[in-house]
Amino acid sequence: MTTGPFSTKRIVEAALLAADEPLTLDVLRRLFEPDPGADILASVLAELQQEWSGKAVELVCTASGWRFRTRSAIQPWLDRLRAQRAPTYSRAVWETLAVIAYRQPVTRGDIEAIRGVTVSTQVLRTLEGRGWIEVVGHRDGPGRPALYATTQRFLDDLGLRHVTELPPLAELEAMLEPLQEVHDKDEDEDQGN
Amino acid sequence: MTTGPFSTKRIVEAALLAADEPLTLDVLRRLFEPDPGADILASVLAELQQEWSGKAVELVCTASGWRFRTRSAIQPWLDRLRAQRAPTYSRAVWETLAVIAYRQPVTRGDIEAIRGVTVSTQVLRTLEGRGWIEVVGHRDGPGRPALYATTQRFLDDLGLRHVTELPPLAELEAMLEPLQEVHDKDEDEDQGN
Amino acid sequence: MLATEAPIARVYGEPLTAVPEDLFIPPEALRVFLETFEGPFDLLWYLIQKNRLDVRDIPVARLTEQYLAYVEAMRRFDLDLAADYLLMAATLLEIKSRSLLPRVPLVLQEDEGDDPRAELMRRLLEYERIKRAARLLGEHPRAGRDFLWAGPIEWGHTPQRPQPEASLDRLIEAWTGILQRLRLERRHEVAAEAISVREAMSRVLRRLHHAAGALAFATLIEPEQGRLGVAVTFVAVLELCKERALHLEQHEPFAPLWVRPAEAAPETEPLALEP
């Protein structure tokens, strides 16, 4: 494999920084002729991760592939250059998203049954507009309701590879036993809307 | 100036990597409170340039500010990256090409009559630019319209020796019904591209 | 760690436990307080926690009483009281009335799944799980708020624009699509012409174009194509003539036939110069 004046590692690094989307291992392999193989590239990526470990930018692997991202710890500095803050969402939006993320695929009716309230169209539109949920099919039955699921973009935005990496749902037992403690903690954190 | 676990240099580096436009020295100064001053930042940038000197990416100062960019020596690899997402021509382009291939030589008016829609100049330019069609003459009459025909390169690119190797029309007519299904299937697959 | 989303108001606290009997709560605070509930489950869970009730053995009568008091308060503030709250009130009242009735030892109907309290508890817990998960999701580091994607950085060279692939399938698909349309919409017959004639027409025009002048007909014939080639070329020339793409000239019978491109026809030029 000829890589001219640069090592495979340097080319992978440049490609990841120059790409406008995450790159999968397969795409990275196709950068080289002949193909170095998955194992070599996997170790190159591991080396890169190691090299960047002291930087304010890190190499991560999300649902769509490998990508560099800034570390959360320096967001306060980066925020100073930002004209507007990231959008905030209401509790209704987060709860709807949570039902879809943990119980997918679900219909609007399913979401309403779990949350106990009507789900507004606006909430679903917000999530669709953000590219976090999508209609993946329709359930048989009256009205053939749309089935919603979370998207790859949702996982990417949270820096996750797979839905299974979502924070685990609380155990029922854990919610029953220390009733009072949970309650007090809830009150403090529950201010957020 | 507090920068938490990361040095000024690392934060400047991260800001430049995450920015979608070049950042001027003045903008970079806004990252920090209190302002470290232009001199400090200038030397930080010089150090960064030095650090990146062995990489396939370089830190440059252009008229609009500081930015990272890939070195031109890695063009062959990056071009492969872009080539992996081959664009496709629109339906209008393929139909225009089909009319020219099967009915050549034809004028733009002929193409429009057969396709039932206006043929945009852009479509013809695309095909000419690709070297697949050329003007082989002009028809007498108002405006002396150009007559288009397919080129040798068109045949080469399709792996044909001769225009007669295009599937004959009669055969295509007979295939119309089953082809319709194939066509629908293709459309579906296209969505995934 | 990460800040939760901006709070709308801080109204939780001891003074509010006695809502709605407590007259000292500023009405606006009470309103905001009531508005913070996401729905009946949210409100019920709050009451259960507040009263230190065991969710596995809910004292339905007490809970129903309090729930109805809150619903009444919401009505008083003319909040947009969703039907969901009223539905829950009805459910609670039903459970309460059932619990007041003497137990009929009807073994067949008294299984677990039929206990309305068990069902209420199951749904309350499920909602609570989702509520906590929602909070974790909201706090999870996310692109654009807690971190930014690095790149894409500029390319140091102009990228080669890849060309769309040549595809015979696409071409045929396009052509059959056109034929289909013509047949369905216009009932216009597309003559299944021998392609070789059309192809010969292009070849003749191309030759003329490169010659930039008149050519003897004989020079257009490709000997290796044989008699058929002569015939095809001749038909092509006639067709081009008909389409006025070229001019045929013969100065006397049996003299050589000259083929002149239409754009080079001498008679067209003075015409073009006229105003």
mmCIF file of C-alpha atoms in Angstrom, chain A:
data_model
loop_
_atom_site.group_PDB
_atom_site.id
_atom_site.type_symbol
_atom_site.label_atom_id
_atom_site.label_comp_id
_atom_site.label_asym_id
_atom_site.label_seq_id
_atom_site.Cartn_x
_atom_site.Cartn_y
_atom_site.Cartn_z
ATOM 1 C CA MET A 1 0.000 0.000 0.000
ATOM 2 C CA THR A 2 1.614 3.233 -1.125
ATOM 3 C CA THR A 3 0.729 6.256 0.886
ATOM 4 C CA GLY A 4 3.292 8.681 -0.466
ATOM 5 C CA PRO A 5 4.869 10.956 2.110
ATOM 6 C CA PHE A 6 2.165 10.199 4.693
ATOM 7 C CA SER A 7 1.432 7.170 6.832
ATOM 8 C CA THR A 8 -1.894 5.380 6.725
ATOM 9 C CA LYS A 9 -2.622 6.902 10.101
ATOM 10 C CA ARG A 10 -2.087 10.456 8.860
ATOM 11 C CA ILE A 11 -4.312 9.851 5.839
ATOM 12 C CA VAL A 12 -7.099 8.338 7.922
ATOM 13 C CA GLU A 13 -6.850 11.314 10.266
ATOM 14 C CA ALA A 14 -7.048 13.810 7.405
ATOM 15 C CA ALA A 15 -9.935 11.960 5.765
ATOM 16 C CA LEU A 16 -11.927 11.936 9.014
ATOM 17 C CA LEU A 17 -11.371 15.663 9.469
ATOM 18 C CA ALA A 18 -12.149 16.460 5.833
ATOM 19 C CA ALA A 19 -15.298 14.342 5.529
ATOM 20 C CA ASP A 20 -18.649 16.000 6.024
ATOM 21 C CA GLU A 21 -20.102 12.893 7.629
ATOM 22 C CA PRO A 22 -18.915 10.052 9.836
ATOM 23 C CA LEU A 23 -16.868 7.417 8.011
ATOM 24 C CA THR A 24 -17.351 3.711 8.569
ATOM 25 C CA LEU A 25 -14.481 1.275 8.662
ATOM 26 C CA ASP A 26 -15.540 0.007 5.245
ATOM 27 C CA VAL A 27 -15.422 3.472 3.717
ATOM 28 C CA LEU A 28 -12.014 4.096 5.289
ATOM 29 C CA ARG A 29 -10.712 0.856 3.808
ATOM 30 C CA ARG A 30 -11.668 1.994 0.351
ATOM 31 C CA LEU A 31 -9.368 5.010 0.715
ATOM 32 C CA PHE A 32 -6.434 2.716 0.137
ATOM 33 C CA GLU A 33 -5.355 0.558 -2.727
ATOM 34 C CA PRO A 34 -4.768 -2.196 -2.031
ATOM 35 C CA ASP A 35 -7.197 -2.557 0.860
ATOM 36 C CA PRO A 36 -5.205 -2.749 4.113
ATOM 37 C CA GLY A 37 -7.951 -4.856 5.684
ATOM 38 C CA ALA A 38 -10.210 -4.214 8.651
ATOM 39 C CA ASP A 39 -7.744 -5.288 11.326
ATOM 40 C CA ILE A 40 -4.977 -2.913 10.284
ATOM 41 C CA LEU A 41 -7.405 -0.001 10.062
ATOM 42 C CA ALA A 42 -8.993 -0.841 13.397
ATOM 43 C CA SER A 43 -5.577 -0.664 15.041
ATOM 44 C CA VAL A 44 -4.788 2.585 13.187
ATOM 45 C CA LEU A 45 -8.004 4.049 14.582
ATOM 46 C CA ALA A 46 -7.131 2.841 18.066
ATOM 47 C CA GLU A 47 -3.689 4.472 17.740
ATOM 48 C CA LEU A 48 -5.303 7.710 16.601
ATOM 49 C CA GLN A 49 -7.656 7.655 19.568
ATOM 50 C CA GLN A 50 -4.639 7.229 21.777
ATOM 51 C CA GLU A 51 -2.723 10.060 20.069
ATOM 52 C CA TRP A 52 -5.635 12.437 20.490
ATOM 53 C CA SER A 53 -6.338 11.476 24.089
ATOM 54 C CA GLY A 54 -4.606 14.570 25.465
ATOM 55 C CA LYS A 55 -6.360 16.948 23.087
ATOM 56 C CA ALA A 56 -9.571 18.898 23.469
ATOM 57 C CA VAL A 57 -10.894 16.954 20.477
ATOM 58 C CA GLU A 58 -11.509 13.209 20.590
ATOM 59 C CA LEU A 59 -12.073 10.477 18.046
ATOM 60 C CA VAL A 60 -15.341 8.621 18.609
ATOM 61 C CA CYS A 61 -17.349 5.937 16.875
ATOM 62 C CA THR A 62 -21.098 6.594 16.601
ATOM 63 C CA ALA A 63 -23.918 4.772 14.847
ATOM 64 C CA SER A 64 -22.839 6.172 11.467
ATOM 65 C CA GLY A 65 -19.109 5.715 11.872
ATOM 66 C CA TRP A 66 -15.917 7.346 13.070
ATOM 67 C CA ARG A 67 -15.702 11.056 13.674
ATOM 68 C CA PHE A 68 -13.737 13.652 15.596
ATOM 69 C CA ARG A 69 -15.615 15.766 18.109
ATOM 70 C CA THR A 70 -14.785 18.387 20.684
ATOM 71 C CA ARG A 71 -14.802 17.311 24.316
ATOM 72 C CA SER A 72 -17.711 18.446 26.473
ATOM 73 C CA ALA A 73 -15.281 19.992 28.951
ATOM 74 C CA ILE A 74 -14.365 22.816 26.552
ATOM 75 C CA GLN A 75 -17.931 23.659 25.508
ATOM 76 C CA PRO A 76 -17.975 26.734 27.795
ATOM 77 C CA TRP A 77 -15.121 28.199 25.712
ATOM 78 C CA LEU A 78 -16.655 27.257 22.390
ATOM 79 C CA ASP A 79 -19.988 28.674 23.513
ATOM 80 C CA ARG A 80 -18.382 32.121 23.629
ATOM 81 C CA LEU A 81 -18.062 32.061 19.852
ATOM 82 C CA ARG A 82 -21.620 30.980 19.362
ATOM 83 C CA ALA A 83 -24.290 33.435 18.302
ATOM 84 C CA GLN A 84 -27.214 31.403 19.580
ATOM 85 C CA ARG A 85 -27.638 28.683 22.121
ATOM 86 C CA ALA A 86 -28.650 25.168 21.274
ATOM 87 C CA PRO A 87 -32.424 24.722 21.364
ATOM 88 C CA THR A 88 -34.022 23.421 24.546
ATOM 89 C CA TYR A 89 -36.966 21.090 24.509
ATOM 90 C CA SER A 90 -39.958 20.723 26.808
ATOM 91 C CA ARG A 91 -40.537 17.759 29.076
ATOM 92 C CA ALA A 92 -43.270 16.600 26.707
ATOM 93 C CA VAL A 93 -40.696 16.390 23.918
ATOM 94 C CA TRP A 94 -38.178 14.447 26.010
ATOM 95 C CA GLU A 95 -40.786 12.069 27.376
ATOM 96 C CA THR A 96 -42.158 11.383 23.915
ATOM 97 C CA LEU A 97 -38.631 10.801 22.647
ATOM 98 C CA ALA A 98 -37.929 8.487 25.577
ATOM 99 C CA VAL A 99 -41.008 6.370 24.858
ATOM 100 C CA ILE A 100 -39.984 6.106 21.207
ATOM 101 C CA ALA A 101 -36.345 5.379 22.023
ATOM 102 C CA TYR A 102 -37.020 2.685 24.630
ATOM 103 C CA ARG A 103 -40.189 1.129 23.260
ATOM 104 C CA GLN A 104 -39.729 1.487 19.497
ATOM 105 C CA PRO A 105 -41.430 1.033 17.209
ATOM 106 C CA VAL A 106 -44.502 2.669 18.742
ATOM 107 C CA THR A 107 -47.629 4.381 17.511
ATOM 108 C CA ARG A 108 -48.879 7.678 18.780
ATOM 109 C CA GLY A 109 -51.521 5.695 20.685
ATOM 110 C CA ASP A 110 -48.785 3.693 22.441
ATOM 111 C CA ILE A 111 -47.039 6.887 23.475
ATOM 112 C CA GLU A 112 -50.282 8.315 24.799
ATOM 113 C CA ALA A 113 -51.030 5.134 26.741
ATOM 114 C CA ILE A 114 -47.653 5.265 28.473
ATOM 115 C CA ARG A 115 -47.604 8.995 29.140
ATOM 116 C CA GLY A 116 -51.297 9.159 30.007
ATOM 117 C CA VAL A 117 -51.791 12.309 27.962
ATOM 118 C CA THR A 118 -52.536 13.243 24.402
ATOM 119 C CA VAL A 119 -49.391 13.658 22.318
ATOM 120 C CA SER A 120 -49.513 16.873 20.372
ATOM 121 C CA THR A 121 -48.664 16.845 16.688
ATOM 122 C CA GLN A 122 -46.264 19.689 17.402
ATOM 123 C CA VAL A 123 -44.141 17.478 19.635
ATOM 124 C CA LEU A 124 -43.831 14.789 16.979
ATOM 125 C CA ARG A 125 -43.029 17.414 14.335
ATOM 126 C CA THR A 126 -40.315 18.894 16.510
ATOM 127 C CA LEU A 127 -38.681 15.489 16.852
ATOM 128 C CA GLU A 128 -39.084 14.681 13.170
ATOM 129 C CA GLY A 129 -37.760 18.090 12.207
ATOM 130 C CA ARG A 130 -34.703 17.490 14.328
ATOM 131 C CA GLY A 131 -34.212 14.228 12.461
ATOM 132 C CA TRP A 132 -34.379 12.190 15.669
ATOM 133 C CA ILE A 133 -37.476 10.125 14.906
ATOM 134 C CA GLU A 134 -39.053 8.808 11.729
ATOM 135 C CA VAL A 135 -42.002 6.772 10.585
ATOM 136 C CA VAL A 136 -40.740 3.268 9.909
ATOM 137 C CA GLY A 137 -44.013 1.614 9.013
ATOM 138 C CA HIS A 138 -47.664 1.313 9.869
ATOM 139 C CA ARG A 139 -49.427 -0.999 12.239
ATOM 140 C CA ASP A 140 -52.276 -3.039 10.860
ATOM 141 C CA GLY A 141 -55.607 -2.036 12.265
ATOM 142 C CA PRO A 142 -58.039 0.847 12.175
ATOM 143 C CA GLY A 143 -56.443 3.898 10.590
ATOM 144 C CA ARG A 144 -53.186 2.009 10.061
ATOM 145 C CA PRO A 145 -51.336 4.219 12.583
ATOM 146 C CA ALA A 146 -47.753 5.228 11.854
ATOM 147 C CA LEU A 147 -45.009 3.452 13.764
ATOM 148 C CA TYR A 148 -42.246 5.718 15.032
ATOM 149 C CA ALA A 149 -38.638 4.792 15.715
ATOM 150 C CA THR A 150 -35.496 6.755 16.490
ATOM 151 C CA THR A 151 -33.030 7.462 13.700
ATOM 152 C CA GLN A 152 -29.320 6.955 13.262
ATOM 153 C CA ARG A 153 -28.981 10.722 13.516
ATOM 154 C CA PHE A 154 -30.455 10.589 17.017
ATOM 155 C CA LEU A 155 -27.767 8.117 18.057
ATOM 156 C CA ASP A 156 -25.087 10.175 16.289
ATOM 157 C CA ASP A 157 -26.163 13.349 18.072
ATOM 158 C CA LEU A 158 -25.898 11.587 21.416
ATOM 159 C CA GLY A 159 -22.595 10.059 20.376
ATOM 160 C CA LEU A 160 -23.981 6.530 20.655
ATOM 161 C CA ARG A 161 -23.429 3.531 18.437
ATOM 162 C CA HIS A 162 -26.593 1.630 19.197
ATOM 163 C CA VAL A 163 -29.913 1.976 21.029
ATOM 164 C CA THR A 164 -28.648 -0.510 23.574
ATOM 165 C CA GLU A 165 -26.114 2.117 24.674
ATOM 166 C CA LEU A 166 -28.912 4.386 25.895
ATOM 167 C CA PRO A 167 -28.939 4.887 29.664
ATOM 168 C CA PRO A 168 -30.728 1.831 31.093
ATOM 169 C CA LEU A 169 -34.302 2.178 32.279
ATOM 170 C CA ALA A 170 -34.643 2.310 36.044
ATOM 171 C CA GLU A 171 -35.406 -1.034 37.670
ATOM 172 C CA LEU A 172 -38.909 -1.238 39.050
ATOM 173 C CA GLU A 173 -37.586 -2.501 42.357
ATOM 174 C CA ALA A 174 -35.201 0.432 42.659
ATOM 175 C CA MET A 175 -38.104 2.779 42.212
ATOM 176 C CA LEU A 176 -40.156 1.089 44.901
ATOM 177 C CA GLU A 177 -37.693 0.608 47.722
ATOM 178 C CA PRO A 178 -36.099 3.918 48.668
ATOM 179 C CA LEU A 179 -39.304 5.856 48.137
ATOM 180 C CA GLN A 180 -38.404 8.900 50.152
ATOM 181 C CA GLU A 181 -34.863 9.425 48.849
ATOM 182 C CA VAL A 182 -35.936 9.156 45.258
ATOM 183 C CA HIS A 183 -38.645 11.600 45.940
ATOM 184 C CA ASP A 184 -36.379 14.253 47.428
ATOM 185 C CA LYS A 185 -33.906 13.895 44.599
ATOM 186 C CA ASP A 186 -36.722 14.207 42.100
ATOM 187 C CA GLU A 187 -37.814 17.491 43.460
ATOM 188 C CA ASP A 188 -34.441 19.073 43.001
ATOM 189 C CA GLU A 189 -33.961 17.881 39.489
ATOM 190 C CA ASP A 190 -37.492 18.206 38.352
ATOM 191 C CA GLN A 191 -37.313 21.948 37.883
ATOM 192 C CA GLY A 192 -36.320 21.551 34.314
ATOM 193 C CA ASN A 193 -39.208 21.683 31.937
#
